[in-house]
């Protein structure tokens, strides 16, 4: 794993890279992003309804196939054994399904 990948692991999507508290925060609920350009990041899903957590997301990223302005698409795993991840608040996994402009 290179240094950039190492820095991204455990970070929350959308937090500033200079934020000293880049990891998960107590009392929040997260989904781990698996595969694709945002692999290893956590997505804050605190307050999302069951319908919302069962729907995919398109997240802005400069790291995907389409560069700046592109989006990486992630879909929740239909059956996810991640009921009790050891990391605080991590309760779901969203798998990468492709990039879009």
N, CA, C and O atoms as a printed pandas DataFrame, in Angstrom:
     atom_number atom_name residue_name chain_id  residue_number  x_coord  y_coord  z_coord
0              1         N          UNK        A               1    0.855   -1.169    0.000
1              2        CA          UNK        A               1    0.000    0.000    0.000
2              3         C          UNK        A               1    0.903    1.234    0.000
3              4         O          UNK        A               1    1.815    1.342    0.820
4              5         N          UNK        A               2    0.641    2.176   -0.935
5              6        CA          UNK        A               2    1.474    3.373   -0.959
6              7         C          UNK        A               2    0.986    4.393    0.072
7              8         O          UNK        A               2   -0.073    4.218    0.675
8              9         N          UNK        A               3    1.752    5.436    0.265
9             10        CA          UNK        A               3    1.484    6.435    1.313
10            11         C          UNK        A               3    0.116    7.105    1.125
11            12         O          UNK        A               3   -0.593    7.329    2.106
12            13         N          UNK        A               4   -0.269    7.432   -0.130
13            14        CA          UNK        A               4   -1.569    8.057   -0.376
14            15         C          UNK        A               4   -2.713    7.144    0.054
15            16         O          UNK        A               4   -3.673    7.595    0.679
16            17         N          UNK        A               5   -2.608    5.858   -0.283
17            18        CA          UNK        A               5   -3.643    4.903    0.121
18            19         C          UNK        A               5   -3.704    4.796    1.637
19            20         O          UNK        A               5   -4.788    4.744    2.218
20            21         N          UNK        A               6   -2.559    4.762    2.264
21            22        CA          UNK        A               6   -2.498    4.649    3.713
22            23         C          UNK        A               6   -3.174    5.848    4.386
23            24         O          UNK        A               6   -3.885    5.689    5.378
24            25         N          UNK        A               7   -2.952    7.037    3.845
25            26        CA          UNK        A               7   -3.559    8.239    4.419
26            27         C          UNK        A               7   -5.075    8.248    4.273
27            28         O          UNK        A               7   -5.776    8.784    5.131
28            29         N          UNK        A               8   -5.590    7.655    3.189
29            30        CA          UNK        A               8   -7.036    7.671    2.956
30            31         C          UNK        A               8   -7.781    6.683    3.843
31            32         O          UNK        A               8   -8.937    6.930    4.185
32            33         N          UNK        A               9   -7.165    5.587    4.220
33            34        CA          UNK        A               9   -7.850    4.566    4.997
34            35         C          UNK        A               9   -8.321    5.118    6.335
35            36         O          UNK        A               9   -7.545    5.732    7.067
36            37         N          UNK        A              10   -9.577    4.902    6.648
37            38        CA          UNK        A              10  -10.122    5.361    7.913
38            39         C          UNK        A              10  -10.580    6.800    7.904
39            40         O          UNK        A              10  -11.139    7.271    8.894
40            41         N          UNK        A              11  -10.359    7.514    6.810
41            42        CA          UNK        A              11  -10.828    8.894    6.686
42            43         C          UNK        A              11  -12.295    8.901    6.304
43            44         O          UNK        A              11  -12.800    7.952    5.706
44            45         N          UNK        A              12  -12.966    9.971    6.653
45            46        CA          UNK        A              12  -14.376   10.123    6.314
46            47         C          UNK        A              12  -14.492   10.953    5.037
47            48         O          UNK        A              12  -13.910   12.033    4.931
48            49         N          UNK        A              13  -15.250   10.436    4.073
49            50        CA          UNK        A              13  -15.470   11.134    2.808
50            51         C          UNK        A              13  -16.005   12.531    3.089
51            52         O          UNK        A              13  -16.916   12.705    3.898
52            53         N          UNK        A              14  -15.432   13.525    2.414
53            54        CA          UNK        A              14  -15.908   14.894    2.529
54            55         C          UNK        A              14  -15.184   15.722    3.573
55            56         O          UNK        A              14  -15.319   16.945    3.592
56            57         N          UNK        A              15  -14.413   15.072    4.447
57            58        CA          UNK        A              15  -13.660   15.850    5.429
58            59         C          UNK        A              15  -12.409   16.409    4.770
59            60         O          UNK        A              15  -11.798   15.756    3.924
60            61         N          UNK        A              16  -12.041   17.594    5.155
61            62        CA          UNK        A              16  -10.857   18.243    4.630
62            63         C          UNK        A              16   -9.618   17.437    5.000
63            64         O          UNK        A              16   -9.500   16.963    6.130
64            65         N          UNK        A              17   -8.700   17.281    4.059
65            66        CA          UNK        A              17   -7.494   16.487    4.337
66            67         C          UNK        A              17   -6.613   17.123    5.407
67            68         O          UNK        A              17   -5.756   16.447    5.978
68            69         N          UNK        A              18   -6.808   18.410    5.689
69            70        CA          UNK        A              18   -6.040   19.082    6.741
70            71         C          UNK        A              18   -6.718   19.002    8.106
71            72         O          UNK        A              18   -6.135   19.408    9.111
72            73         N          UNK        A              19   -7.941   18.482    8.149
73            74        CA          UNK        A              19   -8.674   18.377    9.411
74            75         C          UNK        A              19   -7.938   17.406   10.328
75            76         O          UNK        A              19   -7.698   16.265    9.931
76            77         N          UNK        A              20   -7.574   17.815   11.533
77            78        CA          UNK        A              20   -6.853   16.909   12.427
78            79         C          UNK        A              20   -7.716   15.725   12.895
79            80         O          UNK        A              20   -7.184   14.721   13.368
80            81         N          UNK        A              21   -9.034   15.841   12.764
81            82        CA          UNK        A              21   -9.940   14.742   13.157
82            83         C          UNK        A              21  -10.560   14.139   11.902
83            84         O          UNK        A              21  -11.746   14.338   11.638
84            85         N          UNK        A              22   -9.771   13.409   11.133
85            86        CA          UNK        A              22  -10.240   12.864    9.863
86            87         C          UNK        A              22  -10.971   11.535   10.010
87            88         O          UNK        A              22  -11.648   11.093    9.081
88            89         N          UNK        A              23  -10.842   10.909   11.149
89            90        CA          UNK        A              23  -11.444    9.604   11.345
90            91         C          UNK        A              23  -12.883    9.693   11.811
91            92         O          UNK        A              23  -13.448   10.779   11.936
92            93         N          UNK        A              24  -13.467    8.530   12.066
93            94        CA          UNK        A              24  -14.851    8.494   12.525
94            95         C          UNK        A              24  -15.015    9.186   13.871
95            96         O          UNK        A              24  -14.101    9.193   14.695
96            97         N          UNK        A              25  -16.179    9.761   14.079
97            98        CA          UNK        A              25  -16.465   10.488   15.313
98            99         C          UNK        A              25  -17.515    9.740   16.120
99           100         O          UNK        A              25  -18.405    9.105   15.554
100          101         N          UNK        A              26  -17.410    9.814   17.431
101          102        CA          UNK        A              26  -18.382    9.121   18.283
102          103         C          UNK        A              26  -19.807    9.592   17.997
103          104         O          UNK        A              26  -20.049   10.768   17.725
104          105         N          UNK        A              27  -20.735    8.652   18.065
105          106        CA          UNK        A              27  -22.136    8.983   17.873
106          107         C          UNK        A              27  -22.568    9.080   16.423
107          108         O          UNK        A              27  -23.726    9.395   16.149
108          109         N          UNK        A              28  -21.667    8.817   15.487
109          110        CA          UNK        A              28  -21.991    8.871   14.061
110          111         C          UNK        A              28  -22.045    7.452   13.515
111          112         O          UNK        A              28  -21.466    6.538   14.103
112          113         N          UNK        A              29  -22.740    7.258   12.387
113          114        CA          UNK        A              29  -22.856    5.960   11.734
114          115         C          UNK        A              29  -22.229    6.063   10.350
115          116         O          UNK        A              29  -22.442    7.042    9.636
116          117         N          UNK        A              30  -21.455    5.045    9.976
117          118        CA          UNK        A              30  -20.701    5.091    8.732
118          119         C          UNK        A              30  -20.904    3.839    7.883
119          120         O          UNK        A              30  -21.212    2.759    8.387
120          121         N          UNK        A              31  -20.721    4.027    6.572
121          122        CA          UNK        A              31  -20.609    2.918    5.628
122          123         C          UNK        A              31  -19.200    2.977    5.064
123          124         O          UNK        A              31  -18.699    4.055    4.744
124          125         N          UNK        A              32  -18.566    1.831    4.944
125          126        CA          UNK        A              32  -17.229    1.772    4.350
126          127         C          UNK        A              32  -17.374    1.681    2.836
127          128         O          UNK        A              32  -18.160    0.874    2.341
128          129         N          UNK        A              33  -16.630    2.494    2.097
129          130        CA          UNK        A              33  -16.617    2.453    0.640
130          131         C          UNK        A              33  -15.574    1.424    0.214
131          132         O          UNK        A              33  -14.416    1.488    0.626
132          133         N          UNK        A              34  -16.007    0.468   -0.623
133          134        CA          UNK        A              34  -15.144   -0.655   -0.999
134          135         C          UNK        A              34  -14.926   -0.649   -2.508
135          136         O          UNK        A              34  -15.880   -0.663   -3.285
136          137         N          UNK        A              35  -13.663   -0.628   -2.908
137          138        CA          UNK        A              35  -13.307   -0.639   -4.323
138          139         C          UNK        A              35  -13.356    0.755   -4.921
139          140         O          UNK        A              35  -13.810    1.702   -4.278
140          141         N          UNK        A              36  -12.888    0.873   -6.152
141          142        CA          UNK        A              36  -12.940    2.141   -6.857
142          143         C          UNK        A              36  -12.027    3.201   -6.271
143          144         O          UNK        A              36  -11.166    2.903   -5.443
144          145         N          UNK        A              37  -12.219    4.442   -6.704
145          146        CA          UNK        A              37  -11.303    5.510   -6.321
146          147         C          UNK        A              37  -11.403    5.935   -4.861
147          148         O          UNK        A              37  -10.473    6.555   -4.345
148          149         N          UNK        A              38  -12.487    5.626   -4.188
149          150        CA          UNK        A              38  -12.662    6.049   -2.799
150          151         C          UNK        A              38  -12.531    4.882   -1.822
151          152         O          UNK        A              38  -12.970    4.968   -0.675
152          153         N          UNK        A              39  -11.929    3.807   -2.283
153          154        CA          UNK        A              39  -11.760    2.597   -1.478
154          155         C          UNK        A              39  -11.159    2.910   -0.108
155          156         O          UNK        A              39  -10.129    3.577   -0.013
156          157         N          UNK        A              40  -11.802    2.429    0.937
157          158        CA          UNK        A              40  -11.287    2.585    2.282
158          159         C          UNK        A              40  -11.827    3.802    3.022
159          160         O          UNK        A              40  -11.687    3.894    4.242
160          161         N          UNK        A              41  -12.447    4.745    2.296
161          162        CA          UNK        A              41  -13.033    5.897    2.979
162          163         C          UNK        A              41  -14.333    5.482    3.655
163          164         O          UNK        A              41  -14.958    4.492    3.275
164          165         N          UNK        A              42  -14.725    6.243    4.650
165          166        CA          UNK        A              42  -15.994    6.019    5.336
166          167         C          UNK        A              42  -16.973    7.100    4.896
167          168         O          UNK        A              42  -16.592    8.262    4.755
168          169         N          UNK        A              43  -18.225    6.728    4.678
169          170        CA          UNK        A              43  -19.277    7.657    4.307
170          171         C          UNK        A              43  -20.191    7.831    5.506
171          172         O          UNK        A              43  -20.725    6.851    6.025
172          173         N          UNK        A              44  -20.375    9.059    5.949
173          174        CA          UNK        A              44  -21.230    9.337    7.094
174          175         C          UNK        A              44  -22.689    9.170    6.674
175          176         O          UNK        A              44  -23.196    9.934    5.853
176          177         N          UNK        A              45  -23.357    8.171    7.240
177          178        CA          UNK        A              45  -24.764    7.909    6.919
178          179         C          UNK        A              45  -25.656    8.156    8.139
179          180         O          UNK        A              45  -26.772    7.641    8.211
180          181         N          UNK        A              46  -25.165    8.934    9.081
181          182        CA          UNK        A              46  -25.932    9.266   10.275
182          183         C          UNK        A              46  -27.249    9.916    9.870
183          184         O          UNK        A              46  -27.265   10.856    9.075
184          185         N          UNK        A              47  -28.337    9.421   10.410
185          186        CA          UNK        A              47  -29.646    9.999   10.149
186          187         C          UNK        A              47  -30.297    9.561    8.851
187          188         O          UNK        A              47  -31.426    9.961    8.567
188          189         N          UNK        A              48  -29.608    8.744    8.051
189          190        CA          UNK        A              48  -30.209    8.272    6.811
190          191         C          UNK        A              48  -31.322    7.288    7.148
191          192         O          UNK        A              48  -31.185    6.490    8.075
192          193         N          UNK        A              49  -32.410    7.338    6.410
193          194        CA          UNK        A              49  -33.504    6.381    6.586
194          195         C          UNK        A              49  -33.089    5.038    5.989
195          196         O          UNK        A              49  -32.109    4.953    5.249
196          197         N          UNK        A              50  -33.846    3.993    6.320
197          198        CA          UNK        A              50  -33.567    2.666    5.756
198          199         C          UNK        A              50  -33.650    2.706    4.233
199          200         O          UNK        A              50  -32.841    2.073    3.555
200          201         N          UNK        A              51  -34.621    3.446    3.687
201          202        CA          UNK        A              51  -34.736    3.576    2.226
202          203         C          UNK        A              51  -33.481    4.206    1.634
203          204         O          UNK        A              51  -33.008    3.793    0.575
204          205         N          UNK        A              52  -32.954    5.195    2.316
205          206        CA          UNK        A              52  -31.768    5.905    1.815
206          207         C          UNK        A              52  -30.530    5.015    1.868
207          208         O          UNK        A              52  -29.726    5.030    0.936
208          209         N          UNK        A              53  -30.363    4.246    2.931
209          210        CA          UNK        A              53  -29.177    3.385    3.017
210          211         C          UNK        A              53  -29.280    2.183    2.087
211          212         O          UNK        A              53  -28.289    1.485    1.875
212          213         N          UNK        A              54  -30.461    1.930    1.530
213          214        CA          UNK        A              54  -30.633    0.842    0.572
214          215         C          UNK        A              54  -30.506    1.322   -0.872
215          216         O          UNK        A              54  -30.710    0.549   -1.808
216          217         N          UNK        A              55  -30.169    2.602   -1.049
217          218        CA          UNK        A              55  -30.032    3.215   -2.367
218          219         C          UNK        A              55  -28.568    3.568   -2.596
219          220         O          UNK        A              55  -27.851    3.906   -1.654
220          221         N          UNK        A              56  -28.133    3.490   -3.826
221          222        CA          UNK        A              56  -26.757    3.844   -4.147
222          223         C          UNK        A              56  -26.511    5.339   -4.082
223          224         O          UNK        A              56  -27.445    6.139   -4.032
224          225         N          UNK        A              57  -25.227    5.702   -4.084
225          226        CA          UNK        A              57  -24.830    7.110   -4.043
226          227         C          UNK        A              57  -23.813    7.376   -5.146
227          228         O          UNK        A              57  -23.066    6.482   -5.546
228          229         N          UNK        A              58  -23.791    8.616   -5.633
229          230        CA          UNK        A              58  -22.786    9.076   -6.593
230          231         C          UNK        A              58  -22.004   10.180   -5.888
231          232         O          UNK        A              58  -22.545   11.251   -5.611
232          233         N          UNK        A              59  -20.750    9.921   -5.604
233          234        CA          UNK        A              59  -19.929   10.828   -4.802
234          235         C          UNK        A              59  -18.889   11.530   -5.665
235          236         O          UNK        A              59  -18.175   10.883   -6.431
236          237         N          UNK        A              60  -18.803   12.841   -5.542
237          238        CA          UNK        A              60  -17.820   13.608   -6.306
238          239         C          UNK        A              60  -16.404   13.183   -5.932
239          240         O          UNK        A              60  -16.076   12.984   -4.762
240          241         N          UNK        A              61  -15.575   13.050   -6.976
241          242        CA          UNK        A              61  -14.170   12.727   -6.752
242          243         C          UNK        A              61  -13.345   13.138   -7.958
243          244         O          UNK        A              61  -13.806   13.073   -9.098
244          245         N          UNK        A              62  -12.131   13.556   -7.691
245          246        CA          UNK        A              62  -11.188   13.851   -8.770
246          247         C          UNK        A              62  -10.360   12.618   -9.111
247          248         O          UNK        A              62   -9.573   12.637  -10.058
248          249         N          UNK        A              63  -10.533   11.567   -8.356
249          250        CA          UNK        A              63   -9.701   10.377   -8.502
250          251         C          UNK        A              63  -10.254    9.357   -9.488
251          252         O          UNK        A              63   -9.559    8.400   -9.829
252          253         N          UNK        A              64  -11.478    9.535   -9.950
253          254        CA          UNK        A              64  -12.119    8.560  -10.826
254          255         C          UNK        A              64  -11.711    8.708  -12.281
255          256         O          UNK        A              64  -10.852    9.520  -12.624
256          257         N          UNK        A              65  -12.334    7.917  -13.116
257          258        CA          UNK        A              65  -12.052    7.852  -14.543
258          259         C          UNK        A              65  -12.245    9.197  -15.235
259          260         O          UNK        A              65  -11.565    9.485  -16.220
260          261         N          UNK        A              66  -13.170   10.033  -14.733
261          262        CA          UNK        A              66  -13.498   11.277  -15.415
262          263         C          UNK        A              66  -12.839   12.507  -14.796
263          264         O          UNK        A              66  -13.130   13.633  -15.200
264          265         N          UNK        A              67  -11.957   12.301  -13.821
265          266        CA          UNK        A              67  -11.219   13.410  -13.225
266          267         C          UNK        A              67  -12.116   14.389  -12.489
267          268         O          UNK        A              67  -13.189   14.028  -12.006
268          269         N          UNK        A              68  -11.662   15.636  -12.410
269          270        CA          UNK        A              68  -12.404   16.672  -11.681
270          271         C          UNK        A              68  -13.830   16.780  -12.210
271          272         O          UNK        A              68  -14.051   16.838  -13.419
272          273         N          UNK        A              69  -14.781   16.805  -11.304
273          274        CA          UNK        A              69  -16.184   16.897  -11.675
274          275         C          UNK        A              69  -16.850   15.546  -11.860
275          276         O          UNK        A              69  -18.074   15.466  -11.967
276          277         N          UNK        A              70  -16.054   14.476  -11.899
277          278        CA          UNK        A              70  -16.623   13.148  -12.042
278          279         C          UNK        A              70  -17.177   12.625  -10.719
279          280         O          UNK        A              70  -16.941   13.197   -9.655
280          281         N          UNK        A              71  -17.901   11.549  -10.814
281          282        CA          UNK        A              71  -18.485   10.922   -9.629
282          283         C          UNK        A              71  -18.201    9.425   -9.634
283          284         O          UNK        A              71  -18.161    8.777  -10.680
284          285         N          UNK        A              72  -18.007    8.907   -8.439
285          286        CA          UNK        A              72  -17.854    7.456   -8.260
286          287         C          UNK        A              72  -19.175    6.943   -7.691
287          288         O          UNK        A              72  -19.705    7.508   -6.734
288          289         N          UNK        A              73  -19.697    5.884   -8.275
289          290        CA          UNK        A              73  -20.984    5.335   -7.845
290          291         C          UNK        A              73  -20.749    4.148   -6.916
291          292         O          UNK        A              73  -19.937    3.269   -7.203
292          293         N          UNK        A              74  -21.468    4.140   -5.807
293          294        CA          UNK        A              74  -21.370    3.072   -4.817
294          295         C          UNK        A              74  -22.768    2.591   -4.454
295          296         O          UNK        A              74  -23.682    3.388   -4.240
296          297         N          UNK        A              75  -22.916    1.264   -4.388
297          298        CA          UNK        A              75  -24.196    0.649   -4.032
298          299         C          UNK        A              75  -24.038   -0.167   -2.758
299          300         O          UNK        A              75  -23.008   -0.813   -2.565
300          301         N          UNK        A              76  -25.044   -0.149   -1.882
301          302        CA          UNK        A              76  -24.953   -0.933   -0.652
302          303         C          UNK        A              76  -24.987   -2.430   -0.957
303          304         O          UNK        A              76  -25.666   -2.872   -1.884
304          305         N          UNK        A              77  -24.256   -3.188   -0.175
305          306        CA          UNK        A              77  -24.308   -4.641   -0.324
306          307         C          UNK        A              77  -25.679   -5.123    0.119
307          308         O          UNK        A              77  -26.154   -4.749    1.191
308          309         N          UNK        A              78  -26.321   -5.957   -0.707
309          310        CA          UNK        A              78  -27.655   -6.436   -0.344
310          311         C          UNK        A              78  -27.643   -7.283    0.937
311          312         O          UNK        A              78  -28.530   -7.160    1.782
312          313         N          UNK        A              79  -26.649   -8.124    1.061
313          314        CA          UNK        A              79  -26.489   -8.913    2.280
314          315         C          UNK        A              79  -25.095   -8.595    2.793
315          316         O          UNK        A              79  -24.095   -8.941    2.166
316          317         N          UNK        A              80  -25.042   -7.937    3.931
317          318        CA          UNK        A              80  -23.756   -7.470    4.446
318          319         C          UNK        A              80  -23.507   -8.036    5.829
319          320         O          UNK        A              80  -24.209   -7.687    6.778
320          321         N          UNK        A              81  -22.515   -8.907    5.955
321          322        CA          UNK        A              81  -22.225   -9.489    7.264
322          323         C          UNK        A              81  -21.546   -8.500    8.215
323          324         O          UNK        A              81  -21.133   -8.881    9.311
324          325         N          UNK        A              82  -21.430   -7.255    7.810
325          326        CA          UNK        A              82  -20.751   -6.244    8.616
326          327         C          UNK        A              82  -21.706   -5.668    9.662
327          328         O          UNK        A              82  -21.881   -4.453    9.745
328          329         N          UNK        A              83  -22.303   -6.518   10.436
329          330        CA          UNK        A              83  -23.242   -6.038   11.450
330          331         C          UNK        A              83  -22.498   -5.413   12.619
331          332         O          UNK        A              83  -22.999   -4.479   13.244
332          333         N          UNK        A              84  -21.334   -5.908   12.914
333          334        CA          UNK        A              84  -20.572   -5.396   14.063
334          335         C          UNK        A              84  -19.102   -5.245   13.710
335          336         O          UNK        A              84  -18.258   -6.002   14.190
336          337         N          UNK        A              85  -18.798   -4.262   12.866
337          338        CA          UNK        A              85  -17.408   -3.952   12.544
338          339         C          UNK        A              85  -16.735   -3.448   13.816
339          340         O          UNK        A              85  -17.377   -2.734   14.586
340          341         N          UNK        A              86  -15.483   -3.785   14.070
341          342        CA          UNK        A              86  -14.824   -3.333   15.296
342          343         C          UNK        A              86  -14.603   -1.822   15.363
343          344         O          UNK        A              86  -14.386   -1.282   16.448
344          345         N          UNK        A              87  -14.655   -1.135   14.225
345          346        CA          UNK        A              87  -14.492    0.317   14.234
346          347         C          UNK        A              87  -15.793    0.968   14.698
347          348         O          UNK        A              87  -16.871    0.572   14.254
348          349         N          UNK        A              88  -15.710    1.941   15.566
349          350        CA          UNK        A              88  -16.923    2.584   16.088
350          351         C          UNK        A              88  -17.787    3.177   14.981
351          352         O          UNK        A              88  -17.309    3.952   14.152
352          353         N          UNK        A              89  -19.055    2.806   14.979
353          354        CA          UNK        A              89  -20.021    3.405   14.069
354          355         C          UNK        A              89  -20.097    2.812   12.675
355          356         O          UNK        A              89  -21.017    3.159   11.934
356          357         N          UNK        A              90  -19.175    1.928   12.271
357          358        CA          UNK        A              90  -19.205    1.374   10.915
358          359         C          UNK        A              90  -20.210    0.234   10.874
359          360         O          UNK        A              90  -20.053   -0.772   11.566
360          361         N          UNK        A              91  -21.251    0.402   10.049
361          362        CA          UNK        A              91  -22.345   -0.562   10.041
362          363         C          UNK        A              91  -22.712   -1.107    8.671
363          364         O          UNK        A              91  -23.492   -2.056    8.590
364          365         N          UNK        A              92  -22.182   -0.545    7.590
365          366        CA          UNK        A              92  -22.535   -0.997    6.245
366          367         C          UNK        A              92  -21.294   -0.974    5.367
367          368         O          UNK        A              92  -20.269   -0.395    5.725
368          369         N          UNK        A              93  -21.409   -1.615    4.213
369          370        CA          UNK        A              93  -20.397   -1.499    3.164
370          371         C          UNK        A              93  -21.114   -1.114    1.888
371          372         O          UNK        A              93  -22.172   -1.657    1.571
372          373         N          UNK        A              94  -20.534   -0.176    1.159
373          374        CA          UNK        A              94  -21.040    0.212   -0.152
374          375         C          UNK        A              94  -19.957   -0.160   -1.161
375          376         O          UNK        A              94  -18.807    0.254   -1.020
376          377         N          UNK        A              95  -20.322   -0.936   -2.173
377          378        CA          UNK        A              95  -19.378   -1.399   -3.191
378          379         C          UNK        A              95  -19.400   -0.479   -4.410
379          380         O          UNK        A              95  -20.455   -0.003   -4.829
380          381         N          UNK        A              96  -18.211   -0.240   -4.969
381          382        CA          UNK        A              96  -18.062    0.590   -6.155
382          383         C          UNK        A              96  -18.714   -0.101   -7.334
383          384         O          UNK        A              96  -18.526   -1.301   -7.536
384          385         N          UNK        A              97  -19.491    0.659   -8.128
385          386        CA          UNK        A              97  -20.125    0.077   -9.309
386          387         C          UNK        A              97  -19.714    0.790  -10.600
387          388         O          UNK        A              97  -20.178    0.421  -11.679
388          389         N          UNK        A              98  -18.851    1.806  -10.502
389          390        CA          UNK        A              98  -18.366    2.487  -11.708
390          391         C          UNK        A              98  -18.248    3.984  -11.491
391          392         O          UNK        A              98  -18.563    4.505  -10.421
392          393         N          UNK        A              99  -17.785    4.663  -12.534
393          394        CA          UNK        A              99  -17.629    6.110  -12.504
394          395         C          UNK        A              99  -18.562    6.731  -13.534
395          396         O          UNK        A              99  -18.945    6.086  -14.509
396          397         N          UNK        A             100  -18.918    7.975  -13.310
397          398        CA          UNK        A             100  -19.782    8.701  -14.221
398          399         C          UNK        A             100  -19.295   10.150  -14.313
399          400         O          UNK        A             100  -18.753   10.684  -13.345
400          401         N          UNK        A             101  -19.487   10.786  -15.474
401          402        CA          UNK        A             101  -19.032   12.184  -15.601
402          403         C          UNK        A             101  -19.820   13.134  -14.699
403          404         O          UNK        A             101  -19.559   14.337  -14.690
